[in-house]
Structure formats: C-alpha cells, structure tokens
PDB file of C-alpha atoms in Angstrom:
ATOM      1  CA  MET H   1      83.501 117.314  91.241  1.00 66.00           C
ATOM      2  CA  ASP H   2      82.166 119.711  88.925  1.00 93.00           C
ATOM      3  CA  ARG H   3      78.887 120.870  90.459  1.00 96.00           C
ATOM      4  CA  ASP H   4      77.674 122.728  87.614  1.00 96.00           C
ATOM      5  CA  LYS H   5      78.227 120.099  85.005  1.00 95.00           C
ATOM      6  CA  LEU H   6      76.613 117.603  87.497  1.00 96.00           C
ATOM      7  CA  PHE H   7      73.505 119.718  87.883  1.00 98.00           C
ATOM      8  CA  SER H   8      73.257 120.499  84.152  1.00 97.00           C
ATOM      9  CA  TYR H   9      73.192 116.690  83.428  1.00 97.00           C
ATOM     10  CA  HIS H  10      70.728 116.167  86.038  1.00 98.00           C
ATOM     11  CA  LYS H  11      68.338 118.849  84.540  1.00 98.00           C
ATOM     12  CA  TRP H  12      68.805 117.317  81.083  1.00 98.00           C
ATOM     13  CA  ALA H  13      68.244 113.720  81.997  1.00 98.00           C
ATOM     14  CA  THR H  14      65.140 114.679  84.073  1.00 98.00           C
ATOM     15  CA  ILE H  15      63.356 116.538  81.334  1.00 98.00           C
ATOM     16  CA  ALA H  16      64.488 114.166  78.652  1.00 97.00           C
ATOM     17  CA  CYS H  17      62.985 111.265  80.574  1.00 98.00           C
ATOM     18  CA  LEU H  18      59.639 113.157  81.056  1.00 98.00           C
ATOM     19  CA  GLN H  19      59.547 114.163  77.390  1.00 97.00           C
ATOM     20  CA  HIS H  20      60.236 110.554  76.429  1.00 97.00           C
ATOM     21  CA  VAL H  21      57.242 109.459  78.391  1.00 98.00           C
ATOM     22  CA  GLN H  22      55.182 112.268  76.702  1.00 97.00           C
ATOM     23  CA  THR H  23      56.112 110.952  73.335  1.00 97.00           C
ATOM     24  CA  SER H  24      55.465 107.368  74.478  1.00 96.00           C
ATOM     25  CA  GLY H  25      51.892 108.171  75.228  1.00 95.00           C
ATOM     26  CA  GLU H  26      50.515 110.189  78.061  1.00 96.00           C
ATOM     27  CA  GLU H  27      48.488 107.103  78.978  1.00 97.00           C
ATOM     28  CA  PHE H  28      51.636 105.339  80.355  1.00 97.00           C
ATOM     29  CA  TYR H  29      52.315 108.224  82.730  1.00 98.00           C
ATOM     30  CA  SER H  30      49.801 107.104  85.082  1.00 97.00           C
ATOM     31  CA  LYS H  31      49.462 103.379  84.138  1.00 97.00           C
ATOM     32  CA  GLU H  32      50.305 101.063  87.038  1.00 97.00           C
ATOM     33  CA  GLY H  33      53.242  98.605  86.928  1.00 97.00           C
ATOM     34  CA  ILE H  34      55.366  96.823  89.142  1.00 96.00           C
ATOM     35  CA  ASN H  35      58.188  99.047  90.805  1.00 96.00           C
ATOM     36  CA  SER H  36      58.907 100.917  93.866  1.00 95.00           C
ATOM     37  CA  PHE H  37      56.072 103.131  93.181  1.00 97.00           C
ATOM     38  CA  ALA H  38      52.967 102.038  91.027  1.00 97.00           C
ATOM     39  CA  SER H  39      53.440 104.455  88.092  1.00 98.00           C
ATOM     40  CA  ILE H  40      55.712 106.886  86.559  1.00 98.00           C
ATOM     41  CA  GLN H  41      53.533 109.681  87.997  1.00 98.00           C
ATOM     42  CA  GLU H  42      54.029 108.576  91.334  1.00 98.00           C
ATOM     43  CA  THR H  43      57.760 108.120  90.937  1.00 98.00           C
ATOM     44  CA  THR H  44      57.900 111.596  89.493  1.00 98.00           C
ATOM     45  CA  GLU H  45      55.969 113.036  92.601  1.00 98.00           C
ATOM     46  CA  HIS H  46      58.338 111.211  94.782  1.00 98.00           C
ATOM     47  CA  VAL H  47      61.561 112.371  93.148  1.00 98.00           C
ATOM     48  CA  LEU H  48      60.333 116.107  92.847  1.00 98.00           C
ATOM     49  CA  GLY H  49      59.425 116.137  96.521  1.00 98.00           C
ATOM     50  CA  VAL H  50      62.715 114.767  97.569  1.00 97.00           C
ATOM     51  CA  GLU H  51      64.630 117.209  95.473  1.00 98.00           C
ATOM     52  CA  LYS H  52      62.639 119.981  97.284  1.00 98.00           C
ATOM     53  CA  LEU H  53      63.574 118.411 100.598  1.00 97.00           C
ATOM     54  CA  TRP H  54      67.187 118.453  99.579  1.00 98.00           C
ATOM     55  CA  LEU H  55      67.114 122.092  98.529  1.00 98.00           C
ATOM     56  CA  LEU H  56      65.476 122.979 101.961  1.00 97.00           C
ATOM     57  CA  ARG H  57      68.239 120.846 103.707  1.00 97.00           C
ATOM     58  CA  MET H  58      70.893 122.638 101.741  1.00 98.00           C
ATOM     59  CA  SER H  59      69.223 125.772 102.787  1.00 97.00           C
ATOM     60  CA  GLY H  60      69.757 124.965 106.461  1.00 93.00           C
ATOM     61  CA  VAL H  61      66.312 123.655 107.137  1.00 93.00           C
ATOM     62  CA  ALA H  62      66.995 120.694 109.388  1.00 85.00           C
ATOM     63  CA  ASN H  63      63.551 119.022 109.181  1.00 88.00           C
ATOM     64  CA  PRO H  64      61.687 120.061 106.130  1.00 94.00           C
ATOM     65  CA  THR H  65      58.282 118.989 105.287  1.00 93.00           C
ATOM     66  CA  PHE H  66      57.727 116.743 102.255  1.00 95.00           C
ATOM     67  CA  GLU H  67      55.886 118.989  99.609  1.00 95.00           C
ATOM     68  CA  HIS H  68      53.555 117.452  97.209  1.00 96.00           C
ATOM     69  CA  PHE H  69      53.522 119.057  93.694  1.00 97.00           C
ATOM     70  CA  ASP H  70      50.944 118.832  90.912  1.00 97.00           C
ATOM     71  CA  VAL H  71      52.263 116.237  88.487  1.00 98.00           C
ATOM     72  CA  GLU H  72      49.003 115.179  87.219  1.00 98.00           C
ATOM     73  CA  THR H  73      50.345 115.337  83.530  1.00 98.00           C
ATOM     74  CA  THR H  74      53.771 115.029  82.254  1.00 98.00           C
ATOM     75  CA  GLU H  75      53.481 118.733  81.097  1.00 98.00           C
ATOM     76  CA  LYS H  76      52.747 119.737  84.704  1.00 98.00           C
ATOM     77  CA  ALA H  77      55.684 117.514  85.953  1.00 98.00           C
ATOM     78  CA  ILE H  78      58.023 119.295  83.440  1.00 98.00           C
ATOM     79  CA  GLU H  79      56.837 122.692  84.599  1.00 98.00           C
ATOM     80  CA  ALA H  80      57.294 121.815  88.288  1.00 98.00           C
ATOM     81  CA  TYR H  81      60.939 120.520  87.693  1.00 98.00           C
ATOM     82  CA  GLU H  82      61.671 123.504  85.596  1.00 98.00           C
ATOM     83  CA  LEU H  83      60.621 125.793  88.366  1.00 98.00           C
ATOM     84  CA  LEU H  84      62.375 123.850  91.064  1.00 98.00           C
ATOM     85  CA  HIS H  85      65.554 123.702  89.202  1.00 98.00           C
ATOM     86  CA  GLU H  86      65.397 127.466  88.509  1.00 98.00           C
ATOM     87  CA  GLU H  87      65.168 127.955  92.226  1.00 98.00           C
ATOM     88  CA  MET H  88      68.075 125.491  92.782  1.00 98.00           C
ATOM     89  CA  GLU H  89      70.239 127.400  90.268  1.00 98.00           C
ATOM     90  CA  VAL H  90      69.626 130.702  91.903  1.00 98.00           C
ATOM     91  CA  PHE H  91      70.454 129.079  95.296  1.00 98.00           C
ATOM     92  CA  PHE H  92      73.483 127.347  93.961  1.00 98.00           C
ATOM     93  CA  SER H  93      74.741 130.459  92.359  1.00 97.00           C
ATOM     94  CA  ARG H  94      74.893 132.269  95.623  1.00 98.00           C
ATOM     95  CA  LEU H  95      77.057 129.558  97.346  1.00 98.00           C
ATOM     96  CA  THR H  96      80.770 130.019  97.798  1.00 98.00           C
ATOM     97  CA  ASP H  97      83.101 127.029  97.499  1.00 97.00           C
ATOM     98  CA  GLN H  98      83.375 127.186 101.271  1.00 98.00           C
ATOM     99  CA  GLN H  99      79.736 127.013 101.689  1.00 98.00           C
ATOM    100  CA  TRP H 100      79.497 123.976  99.566  1.00 98.00           C
ATOM    101  CA  GLU H 101      81.919 122.219 101.795  1.00 98.00           C
ATOM    102  CA  GLU H 102      80.171 123.203 104.927  1.00 97.00           C
ATOM    103  CA  THR H 103      78.583 120.305 106.808  1.00 97.00           C
ATOM    104  CA  LEU H 104      75.024 120.648 107.721  1.00 96.00           C
ATOM    105  CA  HIS H 105      73.070 118.606 110.101  1.00 95.00           C
ATOM    106  CA  TYR H 106      69.509 117.283 109.493  1.00 94.00           C
ATOM    107  CA  ARG H 107      67.171 114.305 109.815  1.00 90.00           C
ATOM    108  CA  ASN H 108      65.933 112.273 106.876  1.00 89.00           C
ATOM    109  CA  MET H 109      62.343 111.328 106.535  1.00 87.00           C
ATOM    110  CA  ARG H 110      62.660 108.600 109.001  1.00 90.00           C
ATOM    111  CA  GLY H 111      64.140 110.624 111.628  1.00 91.00           C
ATOM    112  CA  ASP H 112      67.646 109.497 111.337  1.00 93.00           C
ATOM    113  CA  LYS H 113      70.296 112.081 111.905  1.00 94.00           C
ATOM    114  CA  PHE H 114      72.993 112.909 109.230  1.00 95.00           C
ATOM    115  CA  SER H 115      75.725 115.350 108.944  1.00 95.00           C
ATOM    116  CA  THR H 116      76.587 115.979 105.145  1.00 96.00           C
ATOM    117  CA  THR H 117      78.186 118.697 103.008  1.00 98.00           C
ATOM    118  CA  ARG H 118      76.117 120.478 100.545  1.00 98.00           C
ATOM    119  CA  GLU H 119      78.242 119.061  97.699  1.00 97.00           C
ATOM    120  CA  GLU H 120      77.554 115.494  99.027  1.00 97.00           C
ATOM    121  CA  MET H 121      73.829 116.394  99.128  1.00 97.00           C
ATOM    122  CA  LEU H 122      73.892 117.544  95.559  1.00 98.00           C
ATOM    123  CA  PHE H 123      75.549 114.275  94.433  1.00 97.00           C
ATOM    124  CA  THR H 124      73.059 112.388  96.509  1.00 97.00           C
ATOM    125  CA  PHE H 125      69.930 113.791  95.062  1.00 96.00           C
ATOM    126  CA  VAL H 126      71.377 113.588  91.392  1.00 97.00           C
ATOM    127  CA  ASN H 127      72.140 109.814  92.053  1.00 97.00           C
ATOM    128  CA  HIS H 128      68.639 109.320  93.506  1.00 97.00           C
ATOM    129  CA  ALA H 129      67.037 110.662  90.544  1.00 98.00           C
ATOM    130  CA  SER H 130      69.097 108.488  88.398  1.00 97.00           C
ATOM    131  CA  TYR H 131      67.985 105.529  90.219  1.00 97.00           C
ATOM    132  CA  HIS H 132      64.387 106.336  89.656  1.00 98.00           C
ATOM    133  CA  ARG H 133      64.794 107.404  85.945  1.00 97.00           C
ATOM    134  CA  GLY H 134      65.964 103.853  85.449  1.00 96.00           C
ATOM    135  CA  GLN H 135      62.749 102.680  87.234  1.00 97.00           C
ATOM    136  CA  VAL H 136      60.734 104.812  84.700  1.00 98.00           C
ATOM    137  CA  THR H 137      62.495 103.071  81.971  1.00 96.00           C
ATOM    138  CA  SER H 138      61.505  99.768  83.623  1.00 96.00           C
ATOM    139  CA  LEU H 139      57.918 100.703  83.769  1.00 97.00           C
ATOM    140  CA  LEU H 140      57.863 101.703  80.008  1.00 97.00           C
ATOM    141  CA  ARG H 141      59.460  98.392  79.077  1.00 96.00           C
ATOM    142  CA  GLN H 142      56.628  96.571  81.265  1.00 96.00           C
ATOM    143  CA  PHE H 143      54.159  98.605  79.012  1.00 97.00           C
ATOM    144  CA  GLY H 144      55.854  97.390  75.763  1.00 97.00           C
ATOM    145  CA  LYS H 145      57.620 100.819  75.194  1.00 97.00           C
ATOM    146  CA  GLU H 146      61.161 101.721  74.746  1.00 95.00           C
ATOM    147  CA  GLY H 147      63.407 103.264  77.456  1.00 93.00           C
ATOM    148  CA  ILE H 148      65.654 106.289  76.579  1.00 94.00           C
ATOM    149  CA  ALA H 149      69.412 106.391  76.962  1.00 93.00           C
ATOM    150  CA  LEU H 150      70.226 109.078  79.730  1.00 95.00           C
ATOM    151  CA  ASP H 151      73.734 108.302  80.732  1.00 94.00           C
ATOM    152  CA  TYR H 152      76.110 111.046  81.161  1.00 94.00           C
ATOM    153  CA  ILE H 153      77.936 110.384  77.928  1.00 94.00           C
ATOM    154  CA  TYR H 154      74.718 111.082  75.960  1.00 95.00           C
ATOM    155  CA  PHE H 155      74.398 114.272  77.882  1.00 95.00           C
ATOM    156  CA  GLN H 156      77.857 115.259  76.763  1.00 93.00           C
ATOM    157  CA  LYS H 157      77.411 114.167  73.117  1.00 92.00           C
ATOM    158  CA  GLU H 158      74.274 116.277  72.921  1.00 90.00           C
ATOM    159  CA  ASN H 159      75.755 119.219  74.788  1.00 88.00           C
ATOM    160  CA  ARG H 160      79.210 119.677  73.139  1.00 84.00           C
TER     161      ARG H 160
END
C-alpha cells in the first residue's frame, strides 16, 4: 500500500466533499435527513472526532477520549480538517517503515480490545471516512442536490 498516496487521496476527498456541500448551499450542511447521523454537520463532527482518535491510537494512546471539534459551518469544518491533517502529516513523516508495521493495542469506543498495525489503522480511518462521504451524498440527494464523484480515479485524474 502506498501510504502517502492513500492519505493524499483521503485529504483531497474530504475537502472536496465539504467544498461541494458549501457550493450546494450552506443551509444543507445542518439540515436534517435520514442517515446514520441526522445531518452533514453531525456526520462531519463524527468523522473528524474519529480521525483524531485514530491519530491518538497511532501515537500509542490506548484509550483516547473522543474530541469534539467546532464544525458549526463548512468553513470551520474545512479548517479543522486541514489542521488535523497537517498534524497527521507531521506525525506520519516521522514514522519509519518498521513503525508503520508495529502492532499497537487499544480499545475501541465500546471498550473492545484490538491489536492493529499503524498501516491497518490508516486504511481503516480512510475507509471509514469514505463510507461517511457516501452518506453525505445520500443526504444531499435527499435534499434534491447533486452528489460529487470522489472515487480514487477522480483524484488520480485531477492530480496527475
């Protein structure tokens, strides 16, 4: 797995999704629909908090606390993601290949025990965010708005 490319895709898709919500109309960001979370804003807060949990786990914190971010507007959400992703990039840049493959032990939010490598954690949180980006598209469609193509192939096309 090319970790740098995977994380670059993740950053691109996350920001592109939120920018699409902005251009669709800020009023749709907090509008309630039917999904795992009632709104795009609540979905965004969940994903951002989970990404911070993964960063803390990757840093060796076995039982991190869920952090709530100010995501009242799409602009604030984009800023919060950009800051978190910068923090992740700095952390990731310091890891050796051996550290990426190191198995860490932690508990999930339910208290279940897991043992996972940092590389597997990276794939997990990118996949988790992809799932929720799909839910954002679902919410937008419920509101009569278009989704946005965020598949990896579009990232490649845009970033060649």
